[in-house]
Amino acid sequence: MTSNRLKDMLFRYMQPGLIVAIVAWWTLLPPSLASSATTFFWTGIAIKGFVLLLEAFNERHASWRLTPRELLSDVIYVALGYTVVQWLDHNIAERGYQAFKAMVGIKTPWLTAAPVALQAALVVVLLEFGQYWMHRGMHNWRPLWLTHAPHHYLTQLNALKGHVGNPIELFLVGLSVVSLFDFSLPGLFAGFSVLTAIFCFAHANVRFNPPAWYAHVFTTIESHSLHHSMEYEDTRCNYANALILLDRMFGTFRAGETAEVGQEAGRKLGIKDVMVYPFTPLIDGARGMLKGSRA
Ligand SMILES: [Zn+2]
Ligand SMILES: [Zn+2]
């Protein structure tokens, strides 16, 4: 086998291979490490770093090539994800779900003892189902769109771009009923790590060319790049961030891919623009009122 064919094969099976490896990692780790938030944090960093590294070996589009400035901005968003978004998740969503769970008396102890792979699959399906409908809602209702729009102003994609967006949006798409179930920590961590990998793949500047069965079930850079199309109307397809099968089931799937991504002919948003974007109508309204009172 020539080295080129070997490379093609390696990249072709990289995405399903890494998903299997992640589940195996969480299944085989000693219990103390498999239940540790530190292990979970470093697993996430390793996945992001690894997929980003793949971009250097099998680039998809030269126009998406990472620059130091772009990397610095992406790293800031990743840090925001681990701090602000996690704080919102923990202090608002998680507490609300726990209070509801206690009030209604939901108990699922059988789940805690289930195999890690089964728990991970359930976490992925539950989270992605909520994510699909929230994301679809964001493309159909202006107040929600204002929180999500900054993610669509990206003019190039890479493995870290799933983190780029307004924290309100990232909090909203992360809402799910997962917290109502008694998953074990390794099961939860395995599910979240698999989702991390698929989100990285779906934004990565990598030529994977996966098998057809993989692209039928999971979101790939092909289907997700089309979701990042320049025209707003063209973004209204392929809403699933991880399971593109949901778009096929609910009639929103579109085949194809694009290298040209962004909004408003490629206008770039700085970090400050991204933070205030959801409040644009309020800010414009206040400015209008001030102008009116001066006139
Ligand atoms: Zn979107
Ligand atoms: Zn995206």
PDB file of C-alpha atoms and ligand atoms in Angstrom:
ATOM      1  CA  MET A   1       0.000   0.000   0.000  1.00  0.00           C
ATOM      2  CA  THR A   2       1.462   3.404  -0.975  1.00  0.00           C
ATOM      3  CA  SER A   3       1.891   6.008   1.759  1.00  0.00           C
ATOM      4  CA  ASN A   4      -0.795   8.175   0.115  1.00  0.00           C
ATOM      5  CA  ARG A   5      -3.327   5.359   0.186  1.00  0.00           C
ATOM      6  CA  LEU A   6      -2.436   4.641   3.794  1.00  0.00           C
ATOM      7  CA  LYS A   7      -2.951   8.312   4.675  1.00  0.00           C
ATOM      8  CA  ASP A   8      -6.348   8.361   2.885  1.00  0.00           C
ATOM      9  CA  MET A   9      -7.444   5.242   4.782  1.00  0.00           C
ATOM     10  CA  LEU A  10      -6.258   6.674   8.093  1.00  0.00           C
ATOM     11  CA  PHE A  11      -8.226   9.896   7.612  1.00  0.00           C
ATOM     12  CA  ARG A  12     -11.243   8.050   6.202  1.00  0.00           C
ATOM     13  CA  TYR A  13     -11.701   6.066   9.417  1.00  0.00           C
ATOM     14  CA  MET A  14     -10.307   8.738  11.800  1.00  0.00           C
ATOM     15  CA  GLN A  15     -13.720  10.049  12.942  1.00  0.00           C
ATOM     16  CA  PRO A  16     -15.436   6.710  13.776  1.00  0.00           C
ATOM     17  CA  GLY A  17     -12.096   5.402  15.110  1.00  0.00           C
ATOM     18  CA  LEU A  18     -11.690   8.285  17.532  1.00  0.00           C
ATOM     19  CA  ILE A  19     -15.284   7.953  18.790  1.00  0.00           C
ATOM     20  CA  VAL A  20     -14.660   4.251  19.562  1.00  0.00           C
ATOM     21  CA  ALA A  21     -11.309   5.123  21.208  1.00  0.00           C
ATOM     22  CA  ILE A  22     -12.955   7.771  23.429  1.00  0.00           C
ATOM     23  CA  VAL A  23     -15.630   5.357  24.649  1.00  0.00           C
ATOM     24  CA  ALA A  24     -12.953   2.686  25.249  1.00  0.00           C
ATOM     25  CA  TRP A  25     -10.862   5.247  27.201  1.00  0.00           C
ATOM     26  CA  TRP A  26     -13.699   6.008  29.619  1.00  0.00           C
ATOM     27  CA  THR A  27     -14.606   2.305  29.921  1.00  0.00           C
ATOM     28  CA  LEU A  28     -11.076   1.107  30.688  1.00  0.00           C
ATOM     29  CA  LEU A  29      -9.792   3.905  32.940  1.00  0.00           C
ATOM     30  CA  PRO A  30      -9.413   3.012  36.659  1.00  0.00           C
ATOM     31  CA  PRO A  31     -12.628   4.120  38.476  1.00  0.00           C
ATOM     32  CA  SER A  32     -10.924   6.945  40.413  1.00  0.00           C
ATOM     33  CA  LEU A  33      -9.624   8.537  37.167  1.00  0.00           C
ATOM     34  CA  ALA A  34     -12.829   7.820  35.202  1.00  0.00           C
ATOM     35  CA  SER A  35     -14.861   9.809  37.770  1.00  0.00           C
ATOM     36  CA  SER A  36     -12.469  12.743  37.914  1.00  0.00           C
ATOM     37  CA  ALA A  37     -13.398  16.158  36.493  1.00  0.00           C
ATOM     38  CA  THR A  38      -9.674  16.775  35.911  1.00  0.00           C
ATOM     39  CA  THR A  39      -9.474  13.713  33.616  1.00  0.00           C
ATOM     40  CA  PHE A  40     -12.557  15.013  31.790  1.00  0.00           C
ATOM     41  CA  PHE A  41     -11.020  18.470  31.355  1.00  0.00           C
ATOM     42  CA  TRP A  42      -7.720  17.135  29.974  1.00  0.00           C
ATOM     43  CA  THR A  43      -9.504  14.619  27.721  1.00  0.00           C
ATOM     44  CA  GLY A  44     -11.413  17.527  26.161  1.00  0.00           C
ATOM     45  CA  ILE A  45      -8.227  19.560  25.673  1.00  0.00           C
ATOM     46  CA  ALA A  46      -6.458  16.529  24.149  1.00  0.00           C
ATOM     47  CA  ILE A  47      -9.335  15.937  21.679  1.00  0.00           C
ATOM     48  CA  LYS A  48      -9.362  19.600  20.585  1.00  0.00           C
ATOM     49  CA  GLY A  49      -5.567  19.707  20.259  1.00  0.00           C
ATOM     50  CA  PHE A  50      -5.468  16.448  18.309  1.00  0.00           C
ATOM     51  CA  VAL A  51      -8.130  17.470  15.749  1.00  0.00           C
ATOM     52  CA  LEU A  52      -6.474  20.877  15.371  1.00  0.00           C
ATOM     53  CA  LEU A  53      -3.166  19.111  14.702  1.00  0.00           C
ATOM     54  CA  LEU A  54      -4.795  16.992  11.964  1.00  0.00           C
ATOM     55  CA  GLU A  55      -5.456  20.245  10.050  1.00  0.00           C
ATOM     56  CA  ALA A  56      -1.700  20.560   9.502  1.00  0.00           C
ATOM     57  CA  PHE A  57      -1.516  17.116   7.871  1.00  0.00           C
ATOM     58  CA  ASN A  58      -4.586  17.021   5.605  1.00  0.00           C
ATOM     59  CA  GLU A  59      -5.928  20.527   5.063  1.00  0.00           C
ATOM     60  CA  ARG A  60      -9.333  21.037   3.463  1.00  0.00           C
ATOM     61  CA  HIS A  61      -9.157  24.689   2.322  1.00  0.00           C
ATOM     62  CA  ALA A  62      -6.061  26.917   2.279  1.00  0.00           C
ATOM     63  CA  SER A  63      -8.426  29.890   2.841  1.00  0.00           C
ATOM     64  CA  TRP A  64      -9.330  28.447   6.272  1.00  0.00           C
ATOM     65  CA  ARG A  65      -5.694  28.027   7.372  1.00  0.00           C
ATOM     66  CA  LEU A  66      -5.155  29.063  10.983  1.00  0.00           C
ATOM     67  CA  THR A  67      -3.233  32.292  11.628  1.00  0.00           C
ATOM     68  CA  PRO A  68      -1.708  33.150  15.052  1.00  0.00           C
ATOM     69  CA  ARG A  69      -4.309  35.924  15.472  1.00  0.00           C
ATOM     70  CA  GLU A  70      -7.197  33.570  14.665  1.00  0.00           C
ATOM     71  CA  LEU A  71      -5.782  30.936  17.055  1.00  0.00           C
ATOM     72  CA  LEU A  72      -5.477  33.458  19.894  1.00  0.00           C
ATOM     73  CA  SER A  73      -9.094  34.545  19.436  1.00  0.00           C
ATOM     74  CA  ASP A  74     -10.269  30.890  19.329  1.00  0.00           C
ATOM     75  CA  VAL A  75      -8.352  30.055  22.518  1.00  0.00           C
ATOM     76  CA  ILE A  76     -10.098  32.961  24.302  1.00  0.00           C
ATOM     77  CA  TYR A  77     -13.495  31.486  23.300  1.00  0.00           C
ATOM     78  CA  VAL A  78     -12.426  28.018  24.490  1.00  0.00           C
ATOM     79  CA  ALA A  79     -11.454  29.591  27.840  1.00  0.00           C
ATOM     80  CA  LEU A  80     -14.839  31.364  27.995  1.00  0.00           C
ATOM     81  CA  GLY A  81     -16.507  27.988  27.381  1.00  0.00           C
ATOM     82  CA  TYR A  82     -14.684  26.469  30.363  1.00  0.00           C
ATOM     83  CA  THR A  83     -15.504  29.416  32.635  1.00  0.00           C
ATOM     84  CA  VAL A  84     -18.519  31.637  31.808  1.00  0.00           C
ATOM     85  CA  VAL A  85     -20.604  29.050  29.923  1.00  0.00           C
ATOM     86  CA  GLN A  86     -19.843  26.339  32.494  1.00  0.00           C
ATOM     87  CA  TRP A  87     -20.768  28.727  35.297  1.00  0.00           C
ATOM     88  CA  LEU A  88     -24.121  29.479  33.627  1.00  0.00           C
ATOM     89  CA  ASP A  89     -24.723  25.742  33.089  1.00  0.00           C
ATOM     90  CA  HIS A  90     -23.885  24.868  36.672  1.00  0.00           C
ATOM     91  CA  ASN A  91     -25.626  27.721  38.470  1.00  0.00           C
ATOM     92  CA  ILE A  92     -28.736  28.145  36.343  1.00  0.00           C
ATOM     93  CA  ALA A  93     -29.542  25.015  34.327  1.00  0.00           C
ATOM     94  CA  GLU A  94     -28.119  22.338  36.594  1.00  0.00           C
ATOM     95  CA  ARG A  95     -29.652  23.746  39.796  1.00  0.00           C
ATOM     96  CA  GLY A  96     -33.040  24.109  38.106  1.00  0.00           C
ATOM     97  CA  TYR A  97     -32.969  20.528  36.821  1.00  0.00           C
ATOM     98  CA  GLN A  98     -31.886  19.138  40.213  1.00  0.00           C
ATOM     99  CA  ALA A  99     -34.706  21.004  41.993  1.00  0.00           C
ATOM    100  CA  PHE A 100     -37.244  19.734  39.420  1.00  0.00           C
ATOM    101  CA  LYS A 101     -35.866  16.175  39.668  1.00  0.00           C
ATOM    102  CA  ALA A 102     -36.209  16.197  43.479  1.00  0.00           C
ATOM    103  CA  MET A 103     -39.712  17.725  43.321  1.00  0.00           C
ATOM    104  CA  VAL A 104     -41.068  15.176  40.814  1.00  0.00           C
ATOM    105  CA  GLY A 105     -39.080  12.304  42.397  1.00  0.00           C
ATOM    106  CA  ILE A 106     -37.389  11.051  39.193  1.00  0.00           C
ATOM    107  CA  LYS A 107     -35.036   8.144  39.941  1.00  0.00           C
ATOM    108  CA  THR A 108     -33.146   6.030  37.385  1.00  0.00           C
ATOM    109  CA  PRO A 109     -30.607   3.966  39.437  1.00  0.00           C
ATOM    110  CA  TRP A 110     -30.517   1.212  36.753  1.00  0.00           C
ATOM    111  CA  LEU A 111     -28.784   3.680  34.438  1.00  0.00           C
ATOM    112  CA  THR A 112     -25.811   4.180  36.783  1.00  0.00           C
ATOM    113  CA  ALA A 113     -24.901   0.499  36.451  1.00  0.00           C
ATOM    114  CA  ALA A 114     -25.394   0.328  32.645  1.00  0.00           C
ATOM    115  CA  PRO A 115     -22.320  -0.080  30.372  1.00  0.00           C
ATOM    116  CA  VAL A 116     -20.428   3.185  29.759  1.00  0.00           C
ATOM    117  CA  ALA A 117     -20.961   2.849  25.973  1.00  0.00           C
ATOM    118  CA  LEU A 118     -24.748   2.640  26.432  1.00  0.00           C
ATOM    119  CA  GLN A 119     -24.802   5.635  28.800  1.00  0.00           C
ATOM    120  CA  ALA A 120     -22.610   7.631  26.397  1.00  0.00           C
ATOM    121  CA  ALA A 121     -24.937   6.857  23.473  1.00  0.00           C
ATOM    122  CA  LEU A 122     -27.949   7.976  25.522  1.00  0.00           C
ATOM    123  CA  VAL A 123     -26.205  11.211  26.596  1.00  0.00           C
ATOM    124  CA  VAL A 124     -25.378  11.980  22.937  1.00  0.00           C
ATOM    125  CA  VAL A 125     -28.949  11.321  21.746  1.00  0.00           C
ATOM    126  CA  LEU A 126     -30.624  13.288  24.583  1.00  0.00           C
ATOM    127  CA  LEU A 127     -28.311  16.294  24.301  1.00  0.00           C
ATOM    128  CA  GLU A 128     -28.369  16.376  20.542  1.00  0.00           C
ATOM    129  CA  PHE A 129     -32.175  16.146  20.407  1.00  0.00           C
ATOM    130  CA  GLY A 130     -32.457  19.283  22.560  1.00  0.00           C
ATOM    131  CA  GLN A 131     -29.661  20.966  20.645  1.00  0.00           C
ATOM    132  CA  TYR A 132     -31.301  20.270  17.279  1.00  0.00           C
ATOM    133  CA  TRP A 133     -34.599  21.920  18.234  1.00  0.00           C
ATOM    134  CA  MET A 134     -32.966  24.847  20.043  1.00  0.00           C
ATOM    135  CA  HIS A 135     -30.675  25.463  17.053  1.00  0.00           C
ATOM    136  CA  ARG A 136     -33.603  25.186  14.622  1.00  0.00           C
ATOM    137  CA  GLY A 137     -35.516  27.645  16.802  1.00  0.00           C
ATOM    138  CA  MET A 138     -32.556  30.028  16.611  1.00  0.00           C
ATOM    139  CA  HIS A 139     -32.854  30.084  12.815  1.00  0.00           C
ATOM    140  CA  ASN A 140     -36.593  30.734  12.976  1.00  0.00           C
ATOM    141  CA  TRP A 141     -37.151  33.272  15.769  1.00  0.00           C
ATOM    142  CA  ARG A 142     -35.293  36.579  15.789  1.00  0.00           C
ATOM    143  CA  PRO A 143     -34.633  36.952  19.565  1.00  0.00           C
ATOM    144  CA  LEU A 144     -32.971  33.517  19.555  1.00  0.00           C
ATOM    145  CA  TRP A 145     -31.191  34.233  16.242  1.00  0.00           C
ATOM    146  CA  LEU A 146     -29.567  37.310  17.801  1.00  0.00           C
ATOM    147  CA  THR A 147     -27.841  35.060  20.356  1.00  0.00           C
ATOM    148  CA  HIS A 148     -26.703  32.557  17.696  1.00  0.00           C
ATOM    149  CA  ALA A 149     -25.849  34.894  14.770  1.00  0.00           C
ATOM    150  CA  PRO A 150     -22.248  35.634  15.918  1.00  0.00           C
ATOM    151  CA  HIS A 151     -21.363  31.949  15.299  1.00  0.00           C
ATOM    152  CA  HIS A 152     -22.422  32.494  11.679  1.00  0.00           C
ATOM    153  CA  TYR A 153     -20.115  35.478  11.163  1.00  0.00           C
ATOM    154  CA  LEU A 154     -17.122  33.084  11.177  1.00  0.00           C
ATOM    155  CA  THR A 155     -15.263  33.545   7.898  1.00  0.00           C
ATOM    156  CA  GLN A 156     -13.145  30.403   8.283  1.00  0.00           C
ATOM    157  CA  LEU A 157     -13.624  27.130  10.128  1.00  0.00           C
ATOM    158  CA  ASN A 158     -11.325  25.004  12.295  1.00  0.00           C
ATOM    159  CA  ALA A 159     -11.519  22.443  15.103  1.00  0.00           C
ATOM    160  CA  LEU A 160     -12.031  25.118  17.803  1.00  0.00           C
ATOM    161  CA  LYS A 161     -14.766  27.115  16.058  1.00  0.00           C
ATOM    162  CA  GLY A 162     -17.587  25.243  17.810  1.00  0.00           C
ATOM    163  CA  HIS A 163     -16.669  27.367  20.842  1.00  0.00           C
ATOM    164  CA  VAL A 164     -16.947  30.690  19.022  1.00  0.00           C
ATOM    165  CA  GLY A 165     -20.228  32.386  19.817  1.00  0.00           C
ATOM    166  CA  ASN A 166     -22.096  34.424  22.378  1.00  0.00           C
ATOM    167  CA  PRO A 167     -22.136  32.692  25.826  1.00  0.00           C
ATOM    168  CA  ILE A 168     -25.958  33.033  25.958  1.00  0.00           C
ATOM    169  CA  GLU A 169     -26.242  30.947  22.780  1.00  0.00           C
ATOM    170  CA  LEU A 170     -23.780  28.342  24.047  1.00  0.00           C
ATOM    171  CA  PHE A 171     -25.726  28.111  27.317  1.00  0.00           C
ATOM    172  CA  LEU A 172     -29.046  27.703  25.463  1.00  0.00           C
ATOM    173  CA  VAL A 173     -27.881  24.969  23.068  1.00  0.00           C
ATOM    174  CA  GLY A 174     -26.414  23.045  25.999  1.00  0.00           C
ATOM    175  CA  LEU A 175     -29.770  22.794  27.811  1.00  0.00           C
ATOM    176  CA  SER A 176     -30.950  19.199  27.958  1.00  0.00           C
ATOM    177  CA  VAL A 177     -32.836  16.718  30.074  1.00  0.00           C
ATOM    178  CA  VAL A 178     -29.611  14.730  30.661  1.00  0.00           C
ATOM    179  CA  SER A 179     -29.470  16.062  34.242  1.00  0.00           C
ATOM    180  CA  LEU A 180     -32.806  14.436  35.055  1.00  0.00           C
ATOM    181  CA  PHE A 181     -31.217  10.993  34.700  1.00  0.00           C
ATOM    182  CA  ASP A 182     -28.802   9.231  37.084  1.00  0.00           C
ATOM    183  CA  PHE A 183     -25.874   8.714  34.713  1.00  0.00           C
ATOM    184  CA  SER A 184     -22.579   7.565  36.226  1.00  0.00           C
ATOM    185  CA  LEU A 185     -19.746  10.094  35.951  1.00  0.00           C
ATOM    186  CA  PRO A 186     -17.750   7.942  33.459  1.00  0.00           C
ATOM    187  CA  GLY A 187     -20.936   7.564  31.350  1.00  0.00           C
ATOM    188  CA  LEU A 188     -21.554  11.320  31.378  1.00  0.00           C
ATOM    189  CA  PHE A 189     -17.914  12.143  30.650  1.00  0.00           C
ATOM    190  CA  ALA A 190     -17.829   9.606  27.799  1.00  0.00           C
ATOM    191  CA  GLY A 191     -20.966  11.104  26.196  1.00  0.00           C
ATOM    192  CA  PHE A 192     -19.693  14.691  26.506  1.00  0.00           C
ATOM    193  CA  SER A 193     -16.242  13.721  25.203  1.00  0.00           C
ATOM    194  CA  VAL A 194     -17.795  12.041  22.127  1.00  0.00           C
ATOM    195  CA  LEU A 195     -19.851  15.202  21.502  1.00  0.00           C
ATOM    196  CA  THR A 196     -16.690  17.321  21.863  1.00  0.00           C
ATOM    197  CA  ALA A 197     -14.958  15.189  19.223  1.00  0.00           C
ATOM    198  CA  ILE A 198     -17.900  15.385  16.777  1.00  0.00           C
ATOM    199  CA  PHE A 199     -18.208  19.183  17.228  1.00  0.00           C
ATOM    200  CA  CYS A 200     -14.462  19.485  16.500  1.00  0.00           C
ATOM    201  CA  PHE A 201     -14.777  17.259  13.402  1.00  0.00           C
ATOM    202  CA  ALA A 202     -17.808  19.241  12.192  1.00  0.00           C
ATOM    203  CA  HIS A 203     -15.809  22.496  12.157  1.00  0.00           C
ATOM    204  CA  ALA A 204     -12.367  21.098  11.308  1.00  0.00           C
ATOM    205  CA  ASN A 205     -10.378  22.214   8.282  1.00  0.00           C
ATOM    206  CA  VAL A 206      -9.597  18.562   7.510  1.00  0.00           C
ATOM    207  CA  ARG A 207     -10.186  16.374   4.448  1.00  0.00           C
ATOM    208  CA  PHE A 208     -11.505  13.219   6.155  1.00  0.00           C
ATOM    209  CA  ASN A 209     -13.712  11.769   3.347  1.00  0.00           C
ATOM    210  CA  PRO A 210     -15.474   9.419   5.812  1.00  0.00           C
ATOM    211  CA  PRO A 211     -17.446   6.294   4.832  1.00  0.00           C
ATOM    212  CA  ALA A 212     -21.020   7.012   3.648  1.00  0.00           C
ATOM    213  CA  TRP A 213     -22.577   5.322   6.697  1.00  0.00           C
ATOM    214  CA  TYR A 214     -20.681   7.682   9.022  1.00  0.00           C
ATOM    215  CA  ALA A 215     -21.793  10.833   7.168  1.00  0.00           C
ATOM    216  CA  HIS A 216     -25.354   9.482   7.145  1.00  0.00           C
ATOM    217  CA  VAL A 217     -25.516   9.400  10.952  1.00  0.00           C
ATOM    218  CA  PHE A 218     -22.995  11.969  12.207  1.00  0.00           C
ATOM    219  CA  THR A 219     -22.499  15.652  11.367  1.00  0.00           C
ATOM    220  CA  THR A 220     -19.386  16.207   9.246  1.00  0.00           C
ATOM    221  CA  ILE A 221     -17.543  19.275   8.013  1.00  0.00           C
ATOM    222  CA  GLU A 222     -19.300  18.830   4.649  1.00  0.00           C
ATOM    223  CA  SER A 223     -22.843  19.086   6.042  1.00  0.00           C
ATOM    224  CA  HIS A 224     -21.922  21.661   8.691  1.00  0.00           C
ATOM    225  CA  SER A 225     -20.032  23.954   6.292  1.00  0.00           C
ATOM    226  CA  LEU A 226     -23.246  24.201   4.266  1.00  0.00           C
ATOM    227  CA  HIS A 227     -24.983  25.360   7.459  1.00  0.00           C
ATOM    228  CA  HIS A 228     -22.403  28.195   7.585  1.00  0.00           C
ATOM    229  CA  SER A 229     -23.358  29.416   4.046  1.00  0.00           C
ATOM    230  CA  MET A 230     -23.090  33.149   3.284  1.00  0.00           C
ATOM    231  CA  GLU A 231     -26.808  33.707   2.605  1.00  0.00           C
ATOM    232  CA  TYR A 232     -29.054  33.587   5.696  1.00  0.00           C
ATOM    233  CA  GLU A 233     -31.691  31.503   3.872  1.00  0.00           C
ATOM    234  CA  ASP A 234     -29.024  28.926   2.932  1.00  0.00           C
ATOM    235  CA  THR A 235     -28.115  28.449   6.610  1.00  0.00           C
ATOM    236  CA  ARG A 236     -31.556  27.020   7.342  1.00  0.00           C
ATOM    237  CA  CYS A 237     -30.579  23.358   6.976  1.00  0.00           C
ATOM    238  CA  ASN A 238     -28.347  20.802   8.756  1.00  0.00           C
ATOM    239  CA  TYR A 239     -29.121  22.050  12.275  1.00  0.00           C
ATOM    240  CA  ALA A 240     -27.799  18.965  14.110  1.00  0.00           C
ATOM    241  CA  ASN A 241     -24.403  19.642  15.642  1.00  0.00           C
ATOM    242  CA  ALA A 242     -23.555  15.966  16.088  1.00  0.00           C
ATOM    243  CA  LEU A 243     -26.303  13.661  14.727  1.00  0.00           C
ATOM    244  CA  ILE A 244     -27.164  14.756  11.169  1.00  0.00           C
ATOM    245  CA  LEU A 245     -29.580  11.817  11.180  1.00  0.00           C
ATOM    246  CA  LEU A 246     -31.995  14.148  13.026  1.00  0.00           C
ATOM    247  CA  ASP A 247     -32.026  16.531  10.027  1.00  0.00           C
ATOM    248  CA  ARG A 248     -32.736  13.582   7.734  1.00  0.00           C
ATOM    249  CA  MET A 249     -35.598  12.484  10.044  1.00  0.00           C
ATOM    250  CA  PHE A 250     -37.130  15.960  10.414  1.00  0.00           C
ATOM    251  CA  GLY A 251     -36.748  17.056   6.763  1.00  0.00           C
ATOM    252  CA  THR A 252     -34.060  19.754   7.180  1.00  0.00           C
ATOM    253  CA  PHE A 253     -31.096  17.896   5.647  1.00  0.00           C
ATOM    254  CA  ARG A 254     -29.309  19.315   2.599  1.00  0.00           C
ATOM    255  CA  ALA A 255     -26.406  17.588   0.851  1.00  0.00           C
ATOM    256  CA  GLY A 256     -23.292  19.432  -0.282  1.00  0.00           C
ATOM    257  CA  GLU A 257     -20.573  21.615   1.186  1.00  0.00           C
ATOM    258  CA  THR A 258     -19.112  25.104   0.837  1.00  0.00           C
ATOM    259  CA  ALA A 259     -15.749  26.805   1.399  1.00  0.00           C
ATOM    260  CA  GLU A 260     -17.297  30.272   1.570  1.00  0.00           C
ATOM    261  CA  VAL A 261     -18.692  30.862   5.044  1.00  0.00           C
ATOM    262  CA  GLY A 262     -19.904  33.954   6.894  1.00  0.00           C
ATOM    263  CA  GLN A 263     -22.640  36.581   6.840  1.00  0.00           C
ATOM    264  CA  GLU A 264     -22.963  40.075   5.348  1.00  0.00           C
ATOM    265  CA  ALA A 265     -20.350  39.412   2.625  1.00  0.00           C
ATOM    266  CA  GLY A 266     -17.746  38.271   5.145  1.00  0.00           C
ATOM    267  CA  ARG A 267     -18.031  41.022   7.782  1.00  0.00           C
ATOM    268  CA  LYS A 268     -15.850  40.056  10.749  1.00  0.00           C
ATOM    269  CA  LEU A 269     -17.019  40.407  14.367  1.00  0.00           C
ATOM    270  CA  GLY A 270     -14.526  41.116  17.156  1.00  0.00           C
ATOM    271  CA  ILE A 271     -14.978  39.594  20.628  1.00  0.00           C
ATOM    272  CA  LYS A 272     -16.728  42.742  21.901  1.00  0.00           C
ATOM    273  CA  ASP A 273     -19.153  42.679  18.911  1.00  0.00           C
ATOM    274  CA  VAL A 274     -19.939  39.013  19.683  1.00  0.00           C
ATOM    275  CA  MET A 275     -20.700  39.794  23.347  1.00  0.00           C
ATOM    276  CA  VAL A 276     -23.094  42.680  22.635  1.00  0.00           C
ATOM    277  CA  TYR A 277     -24.691  41.264  19.441  1.00  0.00           C
ATOM    278  CA  PRO A 278     -27.857  39.857  21.137  1.00  0.00           C
ATOM    279  CA  PHE A 279     -28.534  43.305  22.576  1.00  0.00           C
ATOM    280  CA  THR A 280     -28.211  45.136  19.212  1.00  0.00           C
ATOM    281  CA  PRO A 281     -31.937  46.085  18.958  1.00  0.00           C
ATOM    282  CA  LEU A 282     -31.889  47.415  22.553  1.00  0.00           C
ATOM    283  CA  ILE A 283     -28.713  49.445  21.930  1.00  0.00           C
ATOM    284  CA  ASP A 284     -30.060  50.799  18.604  1.00  0.00           C
ATOM    285  CA  GLY A 285     -33.371  51.637  20.295  1.00  0.00           C
ATOM    286  CA  ALA A 286     -31.655  53.504  23.134  1.00  0.00           C
ATOM    287  CA  ARG A 287     -29.464  55.411  20.640  1.00  0.00           C
ATOM    288  CA  GLY A 288     -32.592  56.331  18.636  1.00  0.00           C
ATOM    289  CA  MET A 289     -34.342  57.615  21.771  1.00  0.00           C
ATOM    290  CA  LEU A 290     -31.291  59.704  22.734  1.00  0.00           C
ATOM    291  CA  LYS A 291     -31.121  61.192  19.244  1.00  0.00           C
ATOM    292  CA  GLY A 292     -34.860  61.896  19.376  1.00  0.00           C
ATOM    293  CA  SER A 293     -34.620  63.686  22.740  1.00  0.00           C
ATOM    294  CA  ARG A 294     -31.730  65.857  21.472  1.00  0.00           C
ATOM    295  CA  ALA A 295     -33.555  66.843  18.269  1.00  0.00           C
TER     296      ALA A 295
HETATM  297 ZN    ZN B   1     -26.787  27.929  13.040  1.00  0.00          ZN
HETATM  298 ZN    ZN B   2     -20.868  25.833  13.408  1.00  0.00          ZN
END
